[in-house]
CSV table of C-alpha atoms in Angstrom, one decimal:
chain,number,residue,atom,x,y,z
A,1,MET,CA,-52.6,30.8,-38.7
A,2,PRO,CA,-55.2,28.7,-36.9
A,3,VAL,CA,-58.5,29.9,-35.5
A,4,ARG,CA,-58.2,31.7,-32.3
A,5,VAL,CA,-59.4,29.1,-29.9
A,6,VAL,CA,-58.5,27.8,-26.4
A,7,GLU,CA,-58.6,24.0,-25.9
A,8,ASN,CA,-57.7,21.8,-23.2
A,9,SER,CA,-28.8,9.2,-44.4
A,10,ALA,CA,-28.1,10.0,-40.7
A,11,PRO,CA,-26.0,13.1,-39.8
A,12,SER,CA,-22.6,12.6,-38.1
A,13,GLN,CA,-21.7,13.7,-34.6
A,14,VAL,CA,-18.6,15.8,-34.4
A,15,SER,CA,-16.4,16.1,-31.3
A,16,GLY,CA,-16.5,19.2,-29.2
A,17,ALA,CA,-12.9,20.1,-30.3
A,18,ASN,CA,-13.9,20.1,-34.0
A,19,LEU,CA,-17.2,21.9,-34.2
A,20,GLY,CA,-16.7,23.0,-37.8
A,21,HIS,CA,-20.4,23.7,-38.4
A,22,THR,CA,-21.3,24.4,-42.0
A,23,SER,CA,-24.6,25.5,-43.5
A,24,PRO,CA,-27.3,23.0,-44.5
A,25,PRO,CA,-27.2,21.6,-48.0
A,26,ALA,CA,-27.9,24.3,-50.6
A,27,CYS,CA,-31.2,22.8,-51.9
A,28,THR,CA,-32.3,24.4,-55.1
A,29,LEU,CA,-35.9,23.9,-54.0
A,30,LEU,CA,-35.3,26.1,-50.9
A,31,SER,CA,-34.5,29.3,-52.6
A,32,VAL,CA,-36.0,32.7,-53.3
A,33,GLY,CA,-39.1,32.6,-55.5
A,34,GLN,CA,-39.9,28.9,-54.9
A,35,ALA,CA,-43.6,28.2,-54.3
A,36,PHE,CA,-45.3,25.4,-52.4
A,37,SER,CA,-49.0,24.4,-52.1
A,38,GLY,CA,-50.9,22.1,-49.8
A,39,THR,CA,-53.1,22.1,-46.7
A,40,GLN,CA,-53.1,22.9,-43.1
A,41,ASN,CA,-55.3,20.7,-40.9
A,42,VAL,CA,-57.0,22.9,-38.3
A,43,SER,CA,-59.3,20.3,-36.9
A,44,SER,CA,-60.6,20.6,-33.4
A,45,VAL,CA,-62.6,18.5,-31.0
A,46,GLN,CA,-65.7,20.0,-32.5
A,47,LYS,CA,-65.0,19.4,-36.2
A,48,ASP,CA,-62.6,18.3,-38.9
A,49,GLU,CA,-61.3,21.1,-41.1
A,50,ALA,CA,-58.5,21.8,-43.5
A,51,TRP,CA,-57.5,24.9,-45.4
A,52,ARG,CA,-55.7,25.1,-48.7
A,53,VAL,CA,-52.4,26.9,-48.2
A,54,ASN,CA,-49.8,28.5,-50.6
A,55,VAL,CA,-46.3,29.5,-49.5
A,56,ARG,CA,-43.7,31.4,-51.4
A,57,ILE,CA,-40.1,32.0,-50.2
A,58,GLN,CA,-39.2,35.7,-50.4
A,59,GLY,CA,-35.7,35.6,-48.8
A,60,CYS,CA,-33.1,33.0,-47.9
A,61,ASP,CA,-29.7,33.3,-46.2
A,62,LEU,CA,-28.4,29.9,-45.3
A,63,ASP,CA,-25.2,31.3,-43.8
A,64,HIS,CA,-27.2,33.1,-41.2
A,65,GLY,CA,-29.9,30.5,-40.8
A,66,TYR,CA,-32.6,32.9,-42.1
A,67,LEU,CA,-35.5,32.7,-44.5
A,68,CYS,CA,-38.8,34.5,-44.9
A,69,GLY,CA,-41.9,34.4,-47.1
A,70,THR,CA,-45.6,34.6,-47.3
A,71,MET,CA,-48.3,32.2,-46.4
A,72,GLU,CA,-51.8,32.4,-48.0
A,73,ALA,CA,-54.7,30.5,-46.5
A,74,LEU,CA,-57.7,29.9,-48.7
A,75,ASN,CA,-61.2,28.8,-47.9
A,76,VAL,CA,-61.0,30.2,-44.4
A,77,PRO,CA,-64.6,30.1,-43.1
A,78,MET,CA,-64.6,33.5,-41.3
A,79,ALA,CA,-62.8,35.4,-44.0
A,80,ASP,CA,-64.2,36.9,-47.2
A,81,THR,CA,-60.8,36.8,-48.9
A,82,PRO,CA,-57.7,34.6,-48.7
A,83,VAL,CA,-55.7,35.5,-45.7
A,84,VAL,CA,-52.0,36.3,-46.3
A,85,THR,CA,-49.3,36.5,-43.6
A,86,PHE,CA,-45.6,37.3,-43.7
A,87,TRP,CA,-43.4,34.9,-41.8
A,88,GLU,CA,-39.7,34.7,-40.8
A,89,GLY,CA,-37.9,31.5,-40.3
A,90,GLU,CA,-35.0,30.1,-38.3
A,91,ILE,CA,-33.0,27.3,-39.9
A,92,VAL,CA,-31.7,24.7,-37.4
A,93,ASP,CA,-28.0,24.5,-38.4
A,94,ALA,CA,-26.3,24.0,-34.9
A,95,LYS,CA,-24.5,27.3,-35.7
A,96,ASN,CA,-27.2,30.0,-35.7
A,97,TYR,CA,-30.0,28.0,-34.2
A,98,THR,CA,-30.4,24.7,-32.4
A,99,PHE,CA,-33.4,22.5,-32.0
A,100,PHE,CA,-34.3,24.2,-28.7
A,101,THR,CA,-36.5,27.2,-29.4
A,102,GLY,CA,-36.0,29.1,-26.1
A,103,LYS,CA,-38.9,31.5,-26.7
A,104,TRP,CA,-42.5,31.8,-27.9
A,105,GLU,CA,-43.6,29.8,-24.8
A,106,ALA,CA,-42.0,26.6,-26.1
A,107,SER,CA,-40.1,24.5,-23.5
A,108,PRO,CA,-37.4,21.9,-24.4
A,109,GLU,CA,-40.1,19.3,-23.8
A,110,ASP,CA,-42.4,21.0,-26.2
A,111,ASP,CA,-39.6,21.1,-28.7
A,112,ILE,CA,-38.8,17.4,-28.5
A,113,ARG,CA,-42.5,16.5,-28.5
A,114,HIS,CA,-43.0,18.3,-31.9
A,115,TRP,CA,-39.7,17.4,-33.5
A,116,THR,CA,-40.3,13.7,-32.9
A,117,LYS,CA,-43.4,14.0,-35.0
A,118,PHE,CA,-41.0,13.9,-38.0
A,119,PRO,CA,-39.6,10.5,-38.9
A,120,SER,CA,-36.5,12.1,-40.2
A,121,PHE,CA,-35.7,13.4,-36.7
A,122,SER,CA,-35.4,9.9,-35.2
A,123,PRO,CA,-31.6,9.6,-35.8
A,124,LEU,CA,-31.1,12.9,-34.1
A,125,VAL,CA,-33.2,12.7,-31.0
A,126,GLY,CA,-30.6,11.3,-28.6
A,127,GLN,CA,-28.1,14.1,-29.3
A,128,VAL,CA,-30.7,16.8,-29.3
A,129,GLU,CA,-31.9,15.7,-25.9
A,130,ALA,CA,-28.3,15.9,-24.7
A,131,ASP,CA,-27.3,19.3,-26.1
A,132,GLY,CA,-30.0,20.6,-28.4
A,133,GLY,CA,-28.1,19.1,-31.3
A,134,LYS,CA,-25.1,21.5,-31.0
A,135,SER,CA,-22.6,18.7,-31.8
A,136,LEU,CA,-24.4,17.5,-34.9
A,137,ASP,CA,-23.2,18.2,-38.4
A,138,LEU,CA,-26.3,18.7,-40.5
A,139,SER,CA,-24.5,19.9,-43.6
A,140,ASN,CA,-25.1,16.7,-45.6
A,141,TYR,CA,-28.4,15.7,-44.1
A,142,GLN,CA,-31.2,15.5,-46.7
A,143,TYR,CA,-33.7,17.2,-44.4
A,144,ILE,CA,-33.6,20.8,-43.2
A,145,PHE,CA,-35.4,21.6,-39.9
A,146,MET,CA,-36.8,25.1,-39.3
A,147,ARG,CA,-39.1,27.2,-37.3
A,148,TRP,CA,-41.5,29.6,-39.1
A,149,LYS,CA,-43.0,32.5,-37.1
A,150,GLU,CA,-45.7,34.6,-38.7
A,151,GLN,CA,-45.0,38.3,-38.1
A,152,TYR,CA,-48.1,40.1,-39.3
A,153,PHE,CA,-51.2,39.9,-41.5
A,154,VAL,CA,-50.6,41.3,-45.0
A,155,ASN,CA,-54.1,41.9,-46.3
A,156,VAL,CA,-56.5,41.7,-43.3
A,157,GLY,CA,-56.7,43.2,-39.8
A,158,THR,CA,-55.9,41.5,-36.5
A,159,ASP,CA,-59.7,41.2,-35.9
A,160,CYS,CA,-60.0,38.6,-38.7
A,161,GLY,CA,-60.6,35.8,-36.2
A,162,LEU,CA,-57.2,34.1,-36.7
A,163,THR,CA,-54.2,34.1,-34.6
A,164,ILE,CA,-50.5,34.2,-35.4
A,165,ALA,CA,-49.3,34.0,-31.8
A,166,GLY,CA,-47.7,30.6,-32.3
A,167,PHE,CA,-45.1,29.2,-34.7
A,168,TYR,CA,-44.5,26.2,-37.0
A,169,TYR,CA,-42.0,23.4,-36.5
A,170,VAL,CA,-41.0,22.6,-40.1
A,171,CYS,CA,-39.2,19.8,-41.9
A,172,PHE,CA,-38.1,20.3,-45.5
A,173,SER,CA,-37.0,17.4,-47.7
A,174,CYS,CA,-34.1,18.2,-50.1
A,175,ASN,CA,-35.1,15.2,-52.1
A,176,ASP,CA,-38.5,16.2,-53.3
A,177,GLY,CA,-39.1,19.7,-51.9
A,178,SER,CA,-41.9,18.6,-49.6
A,179,ILE,CA,-42.6,20.5,-46.4
A,180,ASN,CA,-44.3,19.1,-43.3
A,181,GLY,CA,-44.9,21.2,-40.2
A,182,PHE,CA,-46.8,21.3,-36.9
A,183,TYR,CA,-48.2,24.5,-35.4
A,184,TYR,CA,-47.5,25.2,-31.8
A,185,ASP,CA,-49.5,27.6,-29.7
A,186,PRO,CA,-50.6,26.8,-26.2
A,187,ASN,CA,-54.0,28.5,-26.9
A,188,SER,CA,-54.7,26.6,-30.1
A,189,SER,CA,-55.5,23.0,-31.0
A,190,PRO,CA,-52.3,20.9,-30.8
A,191,PHE,CA,-50.3,19.4,-33.6
A,192,GLN,CA,-52.1,21.2,-36.5
A,193,LYS,CA,-50.3,19.7,-39.5
A,194,LEU,CA,-49.0,21.6,-42.4
A,195,GLU,CA,-48.4,19.6,-45.6
A,196,LEU,CA,-46.9,21.3,-48.7
A,197,LYS,CA,-45.5,20.2,-52.0
A,198,SER,CA,-43.2,22.1,-54.3
A,199,THR,CA,-45.2,23.5,-57.3
A,200,ASN,CA,-42.0,23.7,-59.4
A,201,GLU,CA,-43.2,27.3,-60.0
A,202,VAL,CA,-40.5,29.9,-59.5
A,203,LEU,CA,-41.1,33.6,-59.3
A,204,CYS,CA,-38.5,34.8,-61.8
A,205,HIS,CA,-36.4,37.8,-61.1
A,206,ASP,CA,-34.7,39.8,-63.8
A,207,ASN,CA,-31.0,39.1,-63.4
A,208,GLY,CA,-29.9,41.0,-66.6
A,209,GLU,CA,-29.3,37.8,-68.6
C-alpha cells in the first residue's frame, strides 16, 4: 500500500505427458493465524522511507492456490492511525496459477523482472521464460511464490492518500518463515521491498480440544 505517486534444492522439470502437479509443501508457517512482522521500503527519488508492517494469514487453501489475510502499515506519515488492508493471494503452483500474472497491468516481462529479484527463483527462470513454469514440479521446493493483491481498506477510507491499485510478488521460505516481496504498480515507485519475519505468534482458534 504505497503512497499514491506517479514516477518516471532446485525443483524438477516434468514431461508434458506426466504433469502430475501437486500442491506446494504444507509449511506449518504458512497457515491460518500465523503472524509476520517487518518493513516495507517506500522510498522514492525524493526521500528514503520505510513503514513497519504486520501481516496475519486469515485463510489458506493450498489445493486451490488461495490464501488471504490482513496487512497493517504503521507509522504512515499521512495517517493518524495504522492503515489496515485485506488482501487475497494466488499461490504459484503450476496448477491453479503460473508465474505469469496475466492481469493487473503486468506483462510477462514485468513478471520476469520482478521474480528474478528473488535469488531462489534463479533455478526456475529458464523454464518460466519458456512456458510460465507450467512444467515445473514445485511440490518439494522449499520456497513458495505468490502474488498478494490488496482488495480494500479495512479501517480507513480511499481518500487516505495510499493506493492499493498494485500487487505484491512474494517469496515465502518454508525453512524459516521469512517473506520477501516487491510491489508492482506502474504509477508507484518501482521495486518497493517488503521484508517480513515470522513472529511465531499464532492466533489460536477453539477447536474443541
